[in-house]
Tab-separated table of C-alpha atoms and ligand atoms in Angstrom:
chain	number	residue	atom	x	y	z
A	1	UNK	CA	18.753	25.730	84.352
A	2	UNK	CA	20.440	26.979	80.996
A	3	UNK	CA	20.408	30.511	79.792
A	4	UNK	CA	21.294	31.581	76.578
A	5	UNK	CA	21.191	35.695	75.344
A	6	UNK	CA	20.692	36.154	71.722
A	7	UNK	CA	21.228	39.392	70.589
A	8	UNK	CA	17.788	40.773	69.210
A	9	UNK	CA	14.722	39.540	70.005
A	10	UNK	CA	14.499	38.150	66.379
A	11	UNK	CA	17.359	35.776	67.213
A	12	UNK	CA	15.784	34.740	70.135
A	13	UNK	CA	12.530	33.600	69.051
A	14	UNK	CA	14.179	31.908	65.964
A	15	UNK	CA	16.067	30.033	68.371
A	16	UNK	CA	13.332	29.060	70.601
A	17	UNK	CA	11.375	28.040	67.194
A	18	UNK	CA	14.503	25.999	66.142
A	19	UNK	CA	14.309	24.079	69.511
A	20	UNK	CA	10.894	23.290	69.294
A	21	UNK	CA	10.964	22.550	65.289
A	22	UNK	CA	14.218	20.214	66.549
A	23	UNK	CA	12.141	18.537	69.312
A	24	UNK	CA	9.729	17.386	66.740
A	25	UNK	CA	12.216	16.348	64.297
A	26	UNK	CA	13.498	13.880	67.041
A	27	UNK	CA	10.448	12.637	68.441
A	28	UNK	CA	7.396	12.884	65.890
A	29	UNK	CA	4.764	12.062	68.666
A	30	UNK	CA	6.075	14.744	70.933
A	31	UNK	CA	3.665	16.048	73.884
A	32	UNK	CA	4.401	19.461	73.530
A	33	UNK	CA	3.085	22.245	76.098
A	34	UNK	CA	2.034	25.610	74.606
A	35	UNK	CA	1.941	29.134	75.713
A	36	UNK	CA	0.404	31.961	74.600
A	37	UNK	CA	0.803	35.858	74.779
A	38	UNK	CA	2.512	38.494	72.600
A	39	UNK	CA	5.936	37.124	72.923
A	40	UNK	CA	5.317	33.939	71.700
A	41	UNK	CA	3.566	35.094	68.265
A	42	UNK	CA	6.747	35.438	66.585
A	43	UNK	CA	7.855	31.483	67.646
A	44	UNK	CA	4.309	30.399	66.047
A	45	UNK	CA	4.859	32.856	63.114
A	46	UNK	CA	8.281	31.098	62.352
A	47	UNK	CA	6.898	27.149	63.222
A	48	UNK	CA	4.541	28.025	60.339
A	49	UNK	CA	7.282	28.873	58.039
A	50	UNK	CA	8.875	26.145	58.977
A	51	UNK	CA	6.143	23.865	58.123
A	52	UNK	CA	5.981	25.574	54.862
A	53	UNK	CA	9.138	25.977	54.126
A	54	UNK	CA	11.151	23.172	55.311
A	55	UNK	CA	8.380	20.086	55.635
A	56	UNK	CA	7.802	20.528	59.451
A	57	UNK	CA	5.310	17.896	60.236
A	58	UNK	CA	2.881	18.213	62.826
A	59	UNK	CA	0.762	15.341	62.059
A	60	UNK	CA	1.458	13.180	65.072
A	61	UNK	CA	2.318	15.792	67.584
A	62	UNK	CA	-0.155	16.396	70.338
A	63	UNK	CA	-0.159	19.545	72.456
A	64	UNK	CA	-1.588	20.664	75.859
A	65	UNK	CA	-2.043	24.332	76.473
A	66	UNK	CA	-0.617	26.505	79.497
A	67	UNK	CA	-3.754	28.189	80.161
A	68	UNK	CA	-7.601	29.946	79.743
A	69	UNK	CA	-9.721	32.396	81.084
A	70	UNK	CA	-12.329	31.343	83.121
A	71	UNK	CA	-15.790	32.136	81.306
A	72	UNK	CA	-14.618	32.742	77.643
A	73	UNK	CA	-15.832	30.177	75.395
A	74	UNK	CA	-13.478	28.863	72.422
A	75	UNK	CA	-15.155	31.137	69.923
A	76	UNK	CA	-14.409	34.336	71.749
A	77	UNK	CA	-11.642	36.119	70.074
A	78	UNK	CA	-9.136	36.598	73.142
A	79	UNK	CA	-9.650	32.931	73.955
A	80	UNK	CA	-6.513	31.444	74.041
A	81	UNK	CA	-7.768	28.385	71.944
A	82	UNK	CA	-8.835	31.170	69.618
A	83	UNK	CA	-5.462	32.863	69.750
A	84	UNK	CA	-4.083	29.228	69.156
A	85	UNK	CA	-5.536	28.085	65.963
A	86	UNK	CA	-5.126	31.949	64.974
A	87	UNK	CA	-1.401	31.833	65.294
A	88	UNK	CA	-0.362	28.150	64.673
A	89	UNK	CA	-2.796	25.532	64.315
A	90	UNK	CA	-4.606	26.513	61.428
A	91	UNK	CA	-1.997	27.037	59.457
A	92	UNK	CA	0.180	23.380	60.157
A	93	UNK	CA	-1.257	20.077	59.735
A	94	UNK	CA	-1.866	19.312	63.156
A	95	UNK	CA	-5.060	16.801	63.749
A	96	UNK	CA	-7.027	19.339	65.965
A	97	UNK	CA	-8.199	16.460	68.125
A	98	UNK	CA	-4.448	16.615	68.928
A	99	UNK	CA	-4.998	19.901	70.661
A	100	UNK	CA	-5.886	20.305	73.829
A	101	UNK	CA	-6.786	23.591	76.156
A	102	UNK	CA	-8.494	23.646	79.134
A	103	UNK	CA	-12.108	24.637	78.377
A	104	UNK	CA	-12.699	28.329	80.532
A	105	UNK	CA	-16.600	27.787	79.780
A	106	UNK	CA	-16.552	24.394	81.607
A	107	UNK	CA	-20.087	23.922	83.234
A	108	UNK	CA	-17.411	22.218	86.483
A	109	UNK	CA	-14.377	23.841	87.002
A	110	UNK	CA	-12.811	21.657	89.633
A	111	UNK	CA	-13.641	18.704	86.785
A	112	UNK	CA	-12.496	20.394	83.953
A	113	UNK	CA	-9.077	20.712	85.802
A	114	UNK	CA	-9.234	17.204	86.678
A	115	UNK	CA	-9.784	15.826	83.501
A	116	UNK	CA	-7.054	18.337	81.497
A	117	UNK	CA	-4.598	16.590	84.338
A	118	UNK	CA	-5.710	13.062	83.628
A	119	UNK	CA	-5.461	13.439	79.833
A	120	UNK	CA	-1.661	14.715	80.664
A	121	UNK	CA	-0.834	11.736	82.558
A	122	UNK	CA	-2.599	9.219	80.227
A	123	UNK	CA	-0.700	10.426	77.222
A	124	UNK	CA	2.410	10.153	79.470
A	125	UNK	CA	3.236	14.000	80.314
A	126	UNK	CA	4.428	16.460	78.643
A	127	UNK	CA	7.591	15.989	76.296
A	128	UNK	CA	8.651	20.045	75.969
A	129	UNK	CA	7.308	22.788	77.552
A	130	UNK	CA	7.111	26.303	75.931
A	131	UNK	CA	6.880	28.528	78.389
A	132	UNK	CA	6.505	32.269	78.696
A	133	UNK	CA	6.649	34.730	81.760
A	134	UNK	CA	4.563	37.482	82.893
A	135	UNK	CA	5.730	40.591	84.512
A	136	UNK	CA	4.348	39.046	88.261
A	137	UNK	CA	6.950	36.293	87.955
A	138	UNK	CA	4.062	33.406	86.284
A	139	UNK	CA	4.725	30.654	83.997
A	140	UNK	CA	1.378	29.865	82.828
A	141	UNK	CA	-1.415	31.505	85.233
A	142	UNK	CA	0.532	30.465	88.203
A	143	UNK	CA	0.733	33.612	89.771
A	144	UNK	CA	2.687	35.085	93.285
A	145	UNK	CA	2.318	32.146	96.061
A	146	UNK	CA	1.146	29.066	93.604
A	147	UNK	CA	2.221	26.688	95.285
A	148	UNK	CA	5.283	24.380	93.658
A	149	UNK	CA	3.459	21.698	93.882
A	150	UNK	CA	0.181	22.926	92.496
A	151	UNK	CA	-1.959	21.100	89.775
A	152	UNK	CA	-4.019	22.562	86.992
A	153	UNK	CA	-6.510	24.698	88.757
A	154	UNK	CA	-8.482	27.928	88.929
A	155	UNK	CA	-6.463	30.682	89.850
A	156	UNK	CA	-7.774	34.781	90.625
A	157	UNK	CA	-5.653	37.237	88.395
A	158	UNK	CA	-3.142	40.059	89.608
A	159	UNK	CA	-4.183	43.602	89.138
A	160	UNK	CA	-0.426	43.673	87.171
A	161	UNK	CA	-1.569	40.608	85.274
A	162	UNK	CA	-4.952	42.365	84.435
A	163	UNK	CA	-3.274	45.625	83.164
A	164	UNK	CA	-0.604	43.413	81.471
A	165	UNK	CA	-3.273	41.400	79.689
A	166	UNK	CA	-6.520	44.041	79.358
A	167	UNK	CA	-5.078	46.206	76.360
A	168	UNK	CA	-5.805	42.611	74.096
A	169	UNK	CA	-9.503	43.203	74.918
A	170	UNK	CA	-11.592	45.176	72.701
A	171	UNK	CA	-13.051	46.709	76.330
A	172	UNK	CA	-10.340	46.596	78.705
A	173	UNK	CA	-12.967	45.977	81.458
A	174	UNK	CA	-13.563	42.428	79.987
A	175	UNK	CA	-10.928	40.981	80.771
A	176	UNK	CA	-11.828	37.532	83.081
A	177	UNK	CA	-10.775	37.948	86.775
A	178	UNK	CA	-9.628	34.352	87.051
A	179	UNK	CA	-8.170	31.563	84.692
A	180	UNK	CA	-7.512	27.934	84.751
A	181	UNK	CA	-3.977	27.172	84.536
A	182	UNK	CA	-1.648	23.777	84.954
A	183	UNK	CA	0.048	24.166	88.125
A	184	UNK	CA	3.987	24.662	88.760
A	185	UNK	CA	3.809	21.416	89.879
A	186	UNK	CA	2.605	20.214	86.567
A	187	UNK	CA	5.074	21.959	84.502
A	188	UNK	CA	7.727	20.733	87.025
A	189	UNK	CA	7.021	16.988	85.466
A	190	UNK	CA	7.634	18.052	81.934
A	191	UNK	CA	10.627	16.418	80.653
A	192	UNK	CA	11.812	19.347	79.302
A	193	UNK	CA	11.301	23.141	79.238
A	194	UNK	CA	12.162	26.211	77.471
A	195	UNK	CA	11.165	29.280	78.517
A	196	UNK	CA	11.227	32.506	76.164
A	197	UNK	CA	11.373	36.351	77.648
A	198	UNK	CA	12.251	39.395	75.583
A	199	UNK	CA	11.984	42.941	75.910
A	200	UNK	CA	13.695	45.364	78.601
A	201	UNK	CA	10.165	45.112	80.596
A	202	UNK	CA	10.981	41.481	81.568
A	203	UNK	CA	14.723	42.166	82.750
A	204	UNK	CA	13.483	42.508	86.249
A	205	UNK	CA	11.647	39.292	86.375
A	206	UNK	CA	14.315	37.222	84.385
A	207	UNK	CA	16.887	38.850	86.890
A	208	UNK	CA	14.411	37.106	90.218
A	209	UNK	CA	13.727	33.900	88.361
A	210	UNK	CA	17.199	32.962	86.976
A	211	UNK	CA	19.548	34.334	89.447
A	212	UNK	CA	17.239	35.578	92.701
A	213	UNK	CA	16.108	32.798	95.027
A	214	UNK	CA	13.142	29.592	94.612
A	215	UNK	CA	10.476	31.662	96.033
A	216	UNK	CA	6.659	31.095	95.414
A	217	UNK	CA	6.361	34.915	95.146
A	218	UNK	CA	7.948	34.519	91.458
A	219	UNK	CA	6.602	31.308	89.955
A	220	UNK	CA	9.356	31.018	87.193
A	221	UNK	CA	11.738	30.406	89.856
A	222	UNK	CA	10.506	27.354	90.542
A	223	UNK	CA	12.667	25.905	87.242
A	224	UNK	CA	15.598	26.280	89.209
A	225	UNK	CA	14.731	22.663	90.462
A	226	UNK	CA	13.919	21.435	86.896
A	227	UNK	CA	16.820	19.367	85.757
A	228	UNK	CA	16.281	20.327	81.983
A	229	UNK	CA	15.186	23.924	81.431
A	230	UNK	CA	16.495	26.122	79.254
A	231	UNK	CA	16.046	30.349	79.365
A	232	UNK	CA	16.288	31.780	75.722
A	233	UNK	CA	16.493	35.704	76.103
A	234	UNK	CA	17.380	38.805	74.041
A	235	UNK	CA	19.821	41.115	75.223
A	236	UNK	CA	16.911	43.571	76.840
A	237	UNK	CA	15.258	40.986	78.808
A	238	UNK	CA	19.383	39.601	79.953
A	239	UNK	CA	20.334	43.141	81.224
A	240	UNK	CA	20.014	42.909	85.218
A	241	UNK	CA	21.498	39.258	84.880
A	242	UNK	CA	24.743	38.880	86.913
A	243	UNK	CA	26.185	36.139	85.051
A	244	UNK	CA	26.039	36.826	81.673
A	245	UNK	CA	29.783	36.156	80.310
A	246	UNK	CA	29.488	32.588	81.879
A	247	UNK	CA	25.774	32.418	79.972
A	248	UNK	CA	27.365	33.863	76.831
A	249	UNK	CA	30.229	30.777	77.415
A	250	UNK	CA	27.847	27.871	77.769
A	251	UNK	CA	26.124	28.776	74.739
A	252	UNK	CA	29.340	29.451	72.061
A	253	UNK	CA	30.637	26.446	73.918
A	254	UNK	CA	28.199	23.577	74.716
A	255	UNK	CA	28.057	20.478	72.283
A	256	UNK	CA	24.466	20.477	72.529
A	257	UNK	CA	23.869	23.789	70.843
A	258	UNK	CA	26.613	22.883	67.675
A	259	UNK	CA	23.428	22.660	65.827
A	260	UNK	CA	21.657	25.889	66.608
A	261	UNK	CA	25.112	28.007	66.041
B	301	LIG	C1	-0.010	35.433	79.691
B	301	LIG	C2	0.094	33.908	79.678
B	301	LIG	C3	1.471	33.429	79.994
B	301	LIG	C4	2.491	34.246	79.218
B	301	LIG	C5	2.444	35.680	79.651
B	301	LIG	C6	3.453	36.588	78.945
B	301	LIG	O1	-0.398	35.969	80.863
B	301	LIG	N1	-0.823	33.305	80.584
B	301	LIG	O2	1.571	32.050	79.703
B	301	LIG	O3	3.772	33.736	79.451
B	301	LIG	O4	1.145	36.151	79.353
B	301	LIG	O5	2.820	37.375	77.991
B	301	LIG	P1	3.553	38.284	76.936
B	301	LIG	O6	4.303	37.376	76.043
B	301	LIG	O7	2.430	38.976	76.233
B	301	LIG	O8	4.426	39.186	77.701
């Protein structure tokens, strides 16, 4: 695991949309993972631009959501595949039978899940993984005791995850006790991941996943053991880090981030 601490949270999200943007540049048909929530608006805001601005093709890239509530067909406005062609693929020239999210109206759960797995595997995992984290340690829905090795699957909520999450619903009380989400195990196999957290109310969880020990209790963790994941965060979301000179070294230093400098 990598982490790097931009300043603002500006500089951090332009970074994290300069790694994906990268990432695409190098490999056209990348499988790239997607997450959603308020922290990653501002990478999708900026991928947009880039598309406009600088030729960023999306034409060949496919792309496997993270996550959906269970219940909440595609239509309904805090759908993630609502908040996904809201915030980025309406707006690039993705094919949108490129994009794939698990469907939280599914007649079958257990299938659904199955089938979003198999479709992973046949178009030979994922390439990147954009990850965010919730305050209860999750990447994706995986949420306190998902197991590491845990496939995509229906998993209940946390009350902190439902008070995190509720104030996006017109009526709080909407929100869906339970989602489908890949497992840890799934994002484990990604080739690569990057993982975004900014804000002084993710300090504490950055502080357990990057520097406390692999523990199911806090999901994100579990990228200790990935051998290519990288932490972007903004000076808030670094403060109860330990290690943050060395951090602050590897990222002024380290050939592979010449470019993003
Ligand atoms: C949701 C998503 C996660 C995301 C997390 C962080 O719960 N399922 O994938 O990482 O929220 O959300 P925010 O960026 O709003 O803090």
């Amino acid at each position: 695991m990598e982490v790097v601490i931009r300043p603002t949270e500006q500089d951090a999200a332009e970074l994290t949309a300069r790694f994906i943007a990268a990432g695409i540049r190098k490999k056209p048909k990348l499988v790239l993972g997607l997450a959603t929530g308020r922290t990653m608006e501002s990478v999708y805001e900026r991928l947009v631009r880039m598309h406009n601005e600088e030729a960023l093709d999306f034409s060949l890239v496919e792309t496997f959501n993270l996550d959906e509530y269970i219940g909440l067909s595609p239509k309904h406005p805090q759908s993630y595949r609502h908040y996904m062609d809201h915030h980025l693929f309406d707006h690039v020239n993705i094919d949108p039978r490129n994009t794939n999210l698990p469907r939280g109206d599914a007649k079958d759960i257990d299938a659904e899940c199955a089938a979003y797995e198999a479709l992973i595997r046949e178009r030979g995992g994922i390439g990147l993984q954009v990850l965010g984290v919730g305050r209860s340690g999750h990447i994706g829905f995986n949420e306190p005791l998902s197991a590491m090795q845990s496939r995509t699957r229906a998993k209940a909520l946390t009350p902190e995850t439902l008070r995190q999450n509720s104030p996006l619903f017109d009526k709080p009380g909407d929100i869906p006790r339970r989602a489908i989400t890949m497992g840890v195990g799934t994002i484990l196999e990604a080739k690569e991941c990057i993982l975004l957290a900014v804000g002084d109310e993710k300090a504490d969880v950055i502080a357990k996943a990057v520097e406390g020990p692999v523990t199911s209790m806090i999901s994100a963790s579990a990228l200790q053991l990935h051998p290519s994941c990288h932490v972007i965060v903004d000076e808030a979301a670094a403060a109860n880090l330990q290690n943050k000179e060395y951090y602050r070294w590897i990222f002024e230093n380290e050939p592979d981030w010449d470019e993003f400098r």
